[in-house]
Coordinates of C-alpha atoms and ligand atoms in Angstrom, one line a residue:
M1 CA 0.0 0.0 0.0
R2 CA 1.2 3.5 -0.8
N3 CA 2.1 5.8 2.1
E4 CA 2.6 9.0 0.2
V5 CA 1.1 10.7 -2.8
T6 CA 1.6 14.1 -4.6
I7 CA -1.4 15.9 -6.1
F8 CA -1.6 18.8 -8.5
C9 CA -4.8 20.8 -8.5
P10 CA -5.5 23.6 -10.9
A11 CA -7.0 27.0 -10.3
T12 CA -10.5 27.5 -11.6
V13 CA -12.6 30.4 -12.9
S14 CA -16.2 30.2 -11.6
N15 CA -19.5 31.9 -12.5
V16 CA -18.0 32.9 -16.0
G17 CA -20.4 35.8 -16.3
P18 CA -24.0 34.5 -16.2
G19 CA -23.4 31.1 -14.5
F20 CA -23.5 32.2 -10.8
D21 CA -22.9 29.0 -8.8
L22 CA -23.4 27.0 -12.0
L23 CA -20.5 27.3 -14.3
G24 CA -16.7 27.0 -14.0
F25 CA -13.6 25.9 -15.9
A26 CA -10.1 24.7 -15.1
L27 CA -6.9 26.6 -15.9
E28 CA -3.5 25.0 -16.7
T29 CA -1.8 27.4 -14.4
P30 CA -1.6 28.4 -11.5
G31 CA -2.2 25.3 -9.4
D32 CA -1.5 24.0 -6.0
E33 CA 0.6 21.0 -4.9
L34 CA -0.4 18.9 -2.0
V35 CA 1.6 15.9 -0.6
V36 CA -0.5 13.5 1.5
K37 CA 1.3 11.1 3.8
R38 CA 0.2 8.5 6.2
N39 CA 1.1 9.3 9.8
D40 CA 0.9 7.3 13.1
L41 CA -1.1 10.0 15.0
G42 CA -4.6 8.8 14.1
K43 CA -5.5 12.4 13.1
L44 CA -4.9 15.0 10.4
Q45 CA -1.8 17.1 10.6
L46 CA -1.4 20.2 8.4
I47 CA 1.9 21.6 7.2
D48 CA 2.1 24.8 5.1
Q49 CA 5.2 25.0 3.0
S50 CA 4.1 28.1 1.1
G51 CA 3.8 30.6 4.0
T52 CA 0.3 31.7 2.8
G53 CA -0.9 31.8 6.4
L54 CA -3.3 28.8 6.1
P55 CA -5.1 27.9 9.3
L56 CA -3.4 24.8 10.5
D57 CA -6.2 23.7 12.9
P58 CA -8.0 20.7 11.3
H59 CA -11.3 22.1 12.6
T60 CA -10.9 25.3 10.6
N61 CA -8.7 24.3 7.7
V62 CA -11.1 23.7 4.7
A63 CA -9.0 20.9 3.2
A64 CA -9.0 19.1 6.6
I65 CA -12.8 19.6 6.9
A66 CA -13.2 18.0 3.4
A67 CA -10.8 15.2 4.3
S68 CA -12.6 14.5 7.6
A69 CA -16.0 14.3 5.8
L70 CA -14.5 11.6 3.5
L71 CA -12.8 9.7 6.3
D72 CA -16.0 9.8 8.5
E73 CA -18.1 8.5 5.6
L74 CA -15.6 5.7 5.0
K75 CA -15.3 5.1 8.8
I76 CA -11.5 5.3 8.6
A77 CA -9.6 6.5 11.7
D78 CA -6.1 6.6 10.1
G79 CA -4.0 9.7 10.4
F80 CA -2.6 11.7 7.4
D81 CA -0.2 14.7 7.0
L82 CA -1.4 17.2 4.4
I83 CA 1.6 19.2 3.2
F84 CA 0.6 22.3 1.2
T85 CA 2.5 24.2 -1.4
K86 CA 0.0 26.7 -2.5
K87 CA 0.4 28.8 -5.6
I88 CA -3.3 29.8 -5.8
N89 CA -3.6 32.8 -3.4
P90 CA -6.3 32.5 -0.9
G91 CA -9.0 35.2 -1.5
S92 CA -8.0 35.6 -5.2
G93 CA -11.2 34.4 -6.7
L94 CA -9.4 31.6 -8.5
G95 CA -10.7 28.6 -6.5
S96 CA -8.0 28.5 -3.8
S97 CA -10.1 26.8 -1.2
A98 CA -11.7 24.5 -3.7
A99 CA -8.2 23.3 -4.9
S100 CA -7.2 22.6 -1.3
C101 CA -10.4 20.6 -0.7
V102 CA -10.2 18.6 -3.9
A103 CA -6.5 17.8 -3.6
A104 CA -7.0 16.6 0.0
V105 CA -9.9 14.2 -0.8
M106 CA -8.2 12.9 -4.0
G107 CA -4.9 12.3 -2.1
I108 CA -6.5 10.5 0.8
N109 CA -8.8 8.5 -1.5
E110 CA -5.7 7.4 -3.4
L111 CA -3.9 6.3 -0.3
L112 CA -6.9 4.2 0.7
G113 CA -6.8 2.3 -2.6
A114 CA -9.2 4.6 -4.5
P115 CA -12.5 3.3 -3.1
L116 CA -14.4 6.3 -4.7
S117 CA -14.3 7.6 -8.3
A118 CA -13.4 11.2 -8.9
P119 CA -17.1 12.3 -9.3
E120 CA -18.0 10.5 -6.1
L121 CA -15.4 12.6 -4.2
L122 CA -17.3 15.8 -5.1
P123 CA -19.7 16.1 -2.1
Y124 CA -16.9 15.6 0.4
A125 CA -14.8 18.4 -1.3
M126 CA -17.9 20.6 -1.2
E127 CA -18.1 20.2 2.6
G128 CA -14.8 22.1 2.8
E129 CA -16.0 24.8 0.4
Q130 CA -19.1 25.2 2.4
A131 CA -17.0 25.9 5.5
A132 CA -14.9 28.4 3.5
S133 CA -17.7 30.4 2.0
G134 CA -20.8 29.7 4.1
S135 CA -22.5 28.2 1.0
Y136 CA -22.8 24.8 -0.6
H137 CA -21.7 25.5 -4.2
A138 CA -19.6 23.4 -6.6
D139 CA -18.7 25.8 -9.5
N140 CA -15.0 25.8 -8.5
I141 CA -15.0 22.3 -7.0
A142 CA -16.4 20.5 -10.1
P143 CA -13.9 21.9 -12.7
A144 CA -11.0 21.6 -10.2
L145 CA -11.9 17.9 -9.7
L146 CA -13.0 16.9 -13.2
G147 CA -11.3 19.5 -15.5
G148 CA -12.8 21.2 -18.5
F149 CA -15.8 23.5 -18.5
T150 CA -18.5 22.2 -16.1
L151 CA -22.1 23.1 -15.6
I152 CA -23.9 22.3 -12.4
R153 CA -27.4 21.7 -13.8
G154 CA -28.8 21.1 -10.4
Y155 CA -27.8 20.7 -6.7
D156 CA -30.5 18.4 -5.4
P157 CA -29.5 15.9 -6.6
L158 CA -26.1 17.0 -7.9
D159 CA -26.2 16.9 -11.7
I160 CA -22.9 17.9 -13.3
K161 CA -22.2 18.1 -17.0
H162 CA -19.0 18.6 -19.0
I163 CA -19.6 21.3 -21.6
P164 CA -17.7 21.0 -24.9
Y165 CA -15.9 24.3 -25.9
P166 CA -13.8 25.5 -28.8
D167 CA -10.2 24.1 -29.0
D168 CA -8.7 27.5 -29.3
L169 CA -10.3 28.9 -26.1
H170 CA -7.7 30.7 -23.9
C171 CA -8.1 32.7 -20.8
A172 CA -6.2 35.7 -19.5
V173 CA -6.4 36.3 -15.8
V174 CA -5.3 39.3 -13.7
H175 CA -5.1 39.0 -10.0
P176 CA -4.8 42.5 -8.5
D177 CA -3.1 42.5 -5.1
L178 CA -6.3 42.7 -3.1
Q179 CA -8.2 40.0 -1.1
F180 CA -12.0 39.5 -1.4
K181 CA -13.6 37.0 0.9
T182 CA -16.3 34.9 -0.8
S183 CA -18.3 34.8 2.4
E184 CA -18.5 38.6 2.3
G185 CA -19.1 38.7 -1.5
R186 CA -22.2 36.5 -1.1
K187 CA -23.8 38.8 1.5
V188 CA -24.0 41.7 -0.9
I189 CA -26.1 39.9 -3.5
P190 CA -29.8 40.6 -3.5
K191 CA -32.0 37.7 -2.4
T192 CA -34.6 38.3 -5.1
F193 CA -34.5 39.8 -8.6
P194 CA -37.3 41.1 -10.9
I195 CA -38.4 38.6 -13.6
A196 CA -36.9 40.8 -16.3
T197 CA -33.5 40.4 -14.7
A198 CA -33.9 36.7 -14.4
I199 CA -34.9 36.4 -18.1
A200 CA -31.8 38.5 -19.1
Q201 CA -29.6 36.2 -17.0
A202 CA -31.2 33.0 -18.4
G203 CA -30.7 34.3 -21.9
N204 CA -27.0 34.9 -21.3
L205 CA -26.4 31.6 -19.7
A206 CA -28.2 29.7 -22.5
G207 CA -26.3 31.8 -25.0
L208 CA -23.0 31.1 -23.4
I209 CA -23.6 27.3 -23.4
A210 CA -24.8 27.4 -27.0
G211 CA -21.8 29.5 -28.0
L212 CA -19.4 27.1 -26.3
T213 CA -20.9 24.0 -27.7
T214 CA -21.2 25.3 -31.3
S215 CA -17.9 27.2 -31.3
D216 CA -19.7 30.5 -31.9
H217 CA -17.1 32.9 -30.5
G218 CA -19.2 36.0 -31.0
L219 CA -22.1 34.4 -29.0
I220 CA -19.7 33.4 -26.2
G221 CA -18.5 37.0 -26.0
R222 CA -21.8 38.7 -25.9
S223 CA -23.2 36.2 -23.4
I224 CA -20.5 36.9 -20.7
V225 CA -22.7 39.4 -18.8
D226 CA -23.8 38.8 -15.2
H227 CA -26.8 40.5 -13.6
F228 CA -26.9 38.6 -10.3
A229 CA -23.5 39.0 -8.5
E230 CA -20.9 41.0 -10.4
P231 CA -22.6 44.4 -10.3
Y232 CA -22.7 44.2 -6.5
R233 CA -19.1 43.0 -6.1
T234 CA -16.9 45.3 -8.2
G235 CA -17.1 48.5 -6.2
K236 CA -13.5 48.1 -4.9
L237 CA -12.0 47.5 -8.4
P238 CA -11.1 50.8 -10.1
E239 CA -13.1 51.6 -13.3
F240 CA -14.2 48.0 -13.7
E241 CA -16.4 48.7 -16.8
A242 CA -13.6 50.7 -18.4
L243 CA -11.3 47.7 -17.9
R244 CA -13.9 45.4 -19.5
K245 CA -14.0 47.7 -22.5
K246 CA -10.2 47.7 -22.7
T247 CA -10.1 43.9 -22.8
T248 CA -12.6 43.7 -25.7
D249 CA -10.7 46.5 -27.5
A250 CA -7.6 44.3 -27.1
G251 CA -9.4 41.3 -28.7
A252 CA -11.0 39.4 -25.8
L253 CA -14.3 37.8 -26.5
G254 CA -15.7 38.8 -23.1
S255 CA -14.5 39.3 -19.5
G256 CA -15.8 39.4 -16.0
L257 CA -15.1 38.8 -12.3
S258 CA -13.6 35.4 -11.6
G259 CA -15.7 33.9 -8.9
S260 CA -16.2 36.5 -6.2
G261 CA -13.1 38.3 -7.3
P262 CA -10.9 40.3 -7.2
S263 CA -9.3 38.4 -10.1
I264 CA -10.7 39.2 -13.5
F265 CA -10.8 36.7 -16.4
A266 CA -11.1 37.3 -20.2
L267 CA -11.8 34.6 -22.7
C268 CA -9.8 34.9 -25.9
R269 CA -9.4 33.0 -29.2
S270 CA -5.6 32.4 -29.0
R271 CA -2.7 32.5 -26.6
E272 CA -1.3 35.6 -28.3
I273 CA -4.5 37.6 -27.8
A274 CA -4.8 36.4 -24.2
E275 CA -1.2 37.6 -23.6
S276 CA -2.0 41.1 -25.0
V277 CA -5.2 41.2 -22.9
A278 CA -3.4 40.1 -19.7
A279 CA -0.9 43.0 -20.3
V280 CA -3.7 45.5 -20.8
M281 CA -5.4 44.3 -17.6
Q282 CA -2.1 44.6 -15.6
A283 CA -1.4 48.1 -17.1
H284 CA -4.9 49.1 -15.9
F285 CA -4.2 48.2 -12.3
S286 CA -0.7 49.8 -12.5
E287 CA -2.4 53.0 -13.6
H288 CA -4.3 52.8 -10.3
D289 CA -1.2 52.0 -8.2
I290 CA -2.3 48.4 -7.7
T291 CA 0.2 45.6 -8.3
S292 CA -1.0 42.4 -9.9
N293 CA -0.1 39.0 -11.2
T294 CA -1.3 37.7 -14.6
Y295 CA -1.8 34.2 -15.9
V296 CA -2.4 33.0 -19.4
S297 CA -3.7 29.6 -19.9
K298 CA -5.8 27.4 -22.2
V299 CA -9.1 26.4 -20.8
S300 CA -7.8 23.0 -19.5
E301 CA -9.3 19.6 -19.8
A302 CA -7.1 18.4 -17.0
G303 CA -8.4 18.6 -13.5
C304 CA -6.8 17.5 -10.2
R305 CA -4.4 14.7 -10.7
I306 CA -1.8 12.5 -9.1
T307 CA 1.7 13.6 -10.1
G308 CA 3.9 11.5 -7.8
Ligands
HSE401 N1 -20.2 31.0 -7.2 C1 -19.3 31.4 -6.1 C2 -19.6 32.9 -5.8 C3 -17.9 31.3 -6.5 O1 -19.7 33.7 -6.8 O2 -19.9 33.2 -4.7 C4 -16.9 31.7 -5.5 O3 -16.6 30.7 -4.6

């Protein structure tokens, strides 16, 4: 039996405009590494090699909460070390907590001889995400675990579909040096919307799915509009609408807040365009004296995986 496994889990972009809590996709980069090792302590022990200030108490660490949910379900009392090398910054809007949760359940499952399939791990990873954000949503967890573009058609029961997308789809991401907490970002969203707003949102979500599946790049671009969450979350980002216009002027199909932010994603038809768009987004934040990191990646079919 193996005693140690190394897992890579990618960052993810969730919501993707009109798909609040429903849509997400995996990036090639950045991603977290997690080493999971058996220990003799009969409990989880957390070690942070990246200095990101992760909570190391198993009762508050989201990956440990996910891991415990899995171990409790399988009635396993063994101990494991979870050794984190995080490259996805917490509070970035790039699925940092989801990556930790998914990597932890995949690593432990592997050391137990893989009793569960990847899709079966999803509810346990979601327990950790729930602890992180105060809400039971899977739009980062599903693409982090399964890769690709995923739609959560429904939550009760969970009904998750892989959505085909054009081969040339690339993503530019800018992560301004700010931290937004998802739990706070969920409190600002209205509880109800007028029917006209719901219709506009449904039209965009349907349009985005249709555009992805038929490789209609124009339709993808004009469907990346969110009426539910983004308008209430971008107040701390300088000239957000001007930035969105700059991205389309630079060739992006469309852009929006990644998850609950502060990162912003832009979908593009090629790596070259995505690189130009990333530079434009970074320049925008520099003009406002905010440092940022950028990432350029294909929309990635590869989700969380065992690397060693
Ligand atoms: N759908 C979630 C939200 C993603 O927007 O709150 C962030 O975890």
